[in-house]
Every structure is written in C-alpha cells, then in structure tokens.
PDB file of C-alpha atoms in Angstrom:
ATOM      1  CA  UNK A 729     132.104  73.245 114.422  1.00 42.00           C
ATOM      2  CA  UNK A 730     130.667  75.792 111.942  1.00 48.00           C
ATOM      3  CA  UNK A 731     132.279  78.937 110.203  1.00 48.00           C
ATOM      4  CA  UNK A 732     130.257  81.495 108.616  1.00 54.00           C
ATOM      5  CA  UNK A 733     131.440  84.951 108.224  1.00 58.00           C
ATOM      6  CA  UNK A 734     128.869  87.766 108.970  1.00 70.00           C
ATOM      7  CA  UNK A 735     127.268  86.297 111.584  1.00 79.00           C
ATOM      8  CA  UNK A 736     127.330  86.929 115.319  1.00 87.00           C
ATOM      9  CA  UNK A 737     125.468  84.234 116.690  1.00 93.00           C
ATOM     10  CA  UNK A 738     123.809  80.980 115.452  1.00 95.00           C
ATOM     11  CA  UNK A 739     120.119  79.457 117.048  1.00 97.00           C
ATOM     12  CA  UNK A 740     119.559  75.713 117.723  1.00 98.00           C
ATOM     13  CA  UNK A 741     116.780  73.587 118.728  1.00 98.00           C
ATOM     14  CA  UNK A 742     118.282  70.310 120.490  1.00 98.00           C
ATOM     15  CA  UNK A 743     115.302  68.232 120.332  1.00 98.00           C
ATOM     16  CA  UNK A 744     115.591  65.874 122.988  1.00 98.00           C
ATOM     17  CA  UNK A 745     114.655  61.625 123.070  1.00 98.00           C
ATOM     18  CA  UNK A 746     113.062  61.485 126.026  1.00 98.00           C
ATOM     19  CA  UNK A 747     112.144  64.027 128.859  1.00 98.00           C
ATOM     20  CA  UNK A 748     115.455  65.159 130.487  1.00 97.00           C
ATOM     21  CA  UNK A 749     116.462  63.179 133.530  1.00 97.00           C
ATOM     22  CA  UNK A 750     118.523  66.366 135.287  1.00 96.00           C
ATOM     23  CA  UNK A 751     117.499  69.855 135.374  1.00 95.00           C
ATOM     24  CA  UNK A 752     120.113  72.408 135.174  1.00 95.00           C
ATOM     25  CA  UNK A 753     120.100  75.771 136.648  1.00 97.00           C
ATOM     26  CA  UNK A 754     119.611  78.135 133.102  1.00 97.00           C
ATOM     27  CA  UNK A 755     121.369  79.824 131.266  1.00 97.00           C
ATOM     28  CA  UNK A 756     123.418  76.775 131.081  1.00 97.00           C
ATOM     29  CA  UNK A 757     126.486  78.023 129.970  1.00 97.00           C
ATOM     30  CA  UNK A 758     129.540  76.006 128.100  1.00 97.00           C
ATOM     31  CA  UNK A 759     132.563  78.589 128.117  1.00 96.00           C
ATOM     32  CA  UNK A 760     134.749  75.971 125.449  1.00 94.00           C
ATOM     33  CA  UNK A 761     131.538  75.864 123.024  1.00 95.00           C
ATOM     34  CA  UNK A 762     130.792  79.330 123.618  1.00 96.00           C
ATOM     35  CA  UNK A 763     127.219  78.566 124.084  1.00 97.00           C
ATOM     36  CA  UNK A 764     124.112  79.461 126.417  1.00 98.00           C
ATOM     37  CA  UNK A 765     121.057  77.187 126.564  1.00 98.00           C
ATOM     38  CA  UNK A 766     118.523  79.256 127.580  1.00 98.00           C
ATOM     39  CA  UNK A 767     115.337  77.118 127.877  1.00 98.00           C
ATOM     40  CA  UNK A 768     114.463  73.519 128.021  1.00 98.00           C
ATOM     41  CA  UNK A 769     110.737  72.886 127.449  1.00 97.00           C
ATOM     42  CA  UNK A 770     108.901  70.326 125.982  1.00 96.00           C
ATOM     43  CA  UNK A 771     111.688  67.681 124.808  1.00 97.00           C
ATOM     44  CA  UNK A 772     113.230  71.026 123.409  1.00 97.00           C
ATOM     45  CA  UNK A 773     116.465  72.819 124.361  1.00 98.00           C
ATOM     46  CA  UNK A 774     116.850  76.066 122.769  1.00 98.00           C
ATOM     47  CA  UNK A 775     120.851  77.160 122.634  1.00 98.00           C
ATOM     48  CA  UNK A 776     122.542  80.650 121.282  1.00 98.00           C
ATOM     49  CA  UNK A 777     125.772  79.910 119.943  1.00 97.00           C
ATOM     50  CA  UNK A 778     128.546  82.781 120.143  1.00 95.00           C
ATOM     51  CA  UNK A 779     131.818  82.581 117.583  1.00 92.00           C
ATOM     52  CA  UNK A 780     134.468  81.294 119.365  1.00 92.00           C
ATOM     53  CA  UNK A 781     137.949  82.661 119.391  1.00 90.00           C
ATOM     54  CA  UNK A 782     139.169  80.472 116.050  1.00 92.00           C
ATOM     55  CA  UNK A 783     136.108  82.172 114.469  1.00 90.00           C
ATOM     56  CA  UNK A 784     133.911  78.824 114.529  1.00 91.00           C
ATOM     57  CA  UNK A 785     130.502  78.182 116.105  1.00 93.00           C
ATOM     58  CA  UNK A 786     130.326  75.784 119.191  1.00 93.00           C
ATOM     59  CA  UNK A 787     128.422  72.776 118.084  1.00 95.00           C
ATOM     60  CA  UNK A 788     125.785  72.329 121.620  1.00 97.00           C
ATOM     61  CA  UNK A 789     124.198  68.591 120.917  1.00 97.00           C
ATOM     62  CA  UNK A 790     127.251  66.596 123.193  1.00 97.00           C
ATOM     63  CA  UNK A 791     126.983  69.786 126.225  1.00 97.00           C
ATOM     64  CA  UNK A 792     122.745  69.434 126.409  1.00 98.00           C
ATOM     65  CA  UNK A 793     123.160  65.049 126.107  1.00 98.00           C
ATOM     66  CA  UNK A 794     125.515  65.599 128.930  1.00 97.00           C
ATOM     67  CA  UNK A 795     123.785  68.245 131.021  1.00 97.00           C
ATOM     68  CA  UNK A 796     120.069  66.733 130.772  1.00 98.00           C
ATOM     69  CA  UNK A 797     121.355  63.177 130.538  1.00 98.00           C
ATOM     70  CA  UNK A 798     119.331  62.391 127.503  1.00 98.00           C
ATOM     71  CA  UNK A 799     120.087  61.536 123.803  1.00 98.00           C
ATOM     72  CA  UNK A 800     119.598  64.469 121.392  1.00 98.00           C
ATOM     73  CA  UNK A 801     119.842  65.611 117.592  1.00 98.00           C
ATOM     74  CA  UNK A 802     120.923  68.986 117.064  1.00 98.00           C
ATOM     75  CA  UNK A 803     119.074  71.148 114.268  1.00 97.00           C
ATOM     76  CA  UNK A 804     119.550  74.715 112.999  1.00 96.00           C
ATOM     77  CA  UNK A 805     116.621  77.308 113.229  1.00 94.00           C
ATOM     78  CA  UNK A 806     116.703  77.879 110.039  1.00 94.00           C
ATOM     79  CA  UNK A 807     116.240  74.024 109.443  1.00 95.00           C
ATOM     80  CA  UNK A 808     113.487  74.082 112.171  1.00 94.00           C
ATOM     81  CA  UNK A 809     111.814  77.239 110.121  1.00 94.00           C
ATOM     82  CA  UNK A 810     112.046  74.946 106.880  1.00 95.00           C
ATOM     83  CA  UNK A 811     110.511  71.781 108.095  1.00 92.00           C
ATOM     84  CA  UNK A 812     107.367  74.111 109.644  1.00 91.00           C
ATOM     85  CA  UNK A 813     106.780  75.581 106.067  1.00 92.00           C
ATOM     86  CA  UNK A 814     107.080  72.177 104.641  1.00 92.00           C
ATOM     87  CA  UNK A 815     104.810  70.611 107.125  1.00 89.00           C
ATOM     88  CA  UNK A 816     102.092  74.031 106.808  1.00 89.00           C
ATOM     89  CA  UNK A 817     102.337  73.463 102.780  1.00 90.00           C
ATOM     90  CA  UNK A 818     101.426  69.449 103.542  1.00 90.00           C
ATOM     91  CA  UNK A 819      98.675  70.033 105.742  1.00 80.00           C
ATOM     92  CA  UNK A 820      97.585  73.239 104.190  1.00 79.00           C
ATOM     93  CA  UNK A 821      97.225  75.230 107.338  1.00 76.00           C
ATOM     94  CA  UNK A 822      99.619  77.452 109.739  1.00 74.00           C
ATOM     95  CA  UNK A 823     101.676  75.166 112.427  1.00 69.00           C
ATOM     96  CA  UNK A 824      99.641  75.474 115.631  1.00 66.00           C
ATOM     97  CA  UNK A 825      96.061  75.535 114.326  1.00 65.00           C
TER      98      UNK A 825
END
C-alpha cells in the first residue's frame, strides 16, 4: 500500500499482541503482497517487502494476523530505528545495555 520510487525493497517489524498461536513453516511467503516473513521471534515478525507489479509495496500486518492467528501493528524499520534512538537519548544509554 506504499509507493516510493528508488527503492527495491521495504523492512517491517510486525510486533505481535500476544505469542503466536500457529507456527508457519518460514519464509512465509504472500505472492499478492509480494512479501516474505522471514523470522518470528519474540512477539516479533520480521517481513521483506518486494514492489509489486503496480509499483506499490505489499502492506504484511493482515498476512502475519492471519498466518500466526494473533493481532498485530505493523511498523517500518526505519520507525523501529527512530523509536530506539529516542528511547537511548531518554535513558541515556545504548538499547540492550
């Protein structure tokens, strides 16, 4: 559901609500979103979104609620990236430490 010219591929982090209730073989692969989620670990699903033929990006929060059979919010990396450096400038130290 997102255009950007230049770009080959988008990242997303579909956090998840609760743990997953299935477990899909991975890659999970959606050939009409044009999207592979490639790992599903700790109420995270990471997803690599291709351009699809209209020249939009596959949008993968309704594919993962429906493979893991849990509620989800979709975020961009680059959102994920800016909450970390907002949270490390709060707390005053690296995320992780």
């Amino acid at each position: 559901m997102m255009r950007h010219d230049g770009c080959a591929f988008w990242l997303f982090a579909v956090l998840l609500a609760d743990d997953p209730k299935n477990k899909p073989k991975l890659p999970l692969i959606s050939d009409k979103e044009n999207l592979e989620v490639i790992e599903v670990k700790d109420r995270v699903a990471l997803v690599v979104s291709h351009r699809k033929k209209n020249g939009w990006f596959g949008f993968p929060n309704a594919i993962v609620e429906k493979a893991l059979g849990v509620s989800a919010t979709t975020r961009n990396w680059n959102t994920v990236n800016k909450i970390v450096k907002l949270a490390e400038a709060i707390d005053g130290k690296p995320a992780g430490q």
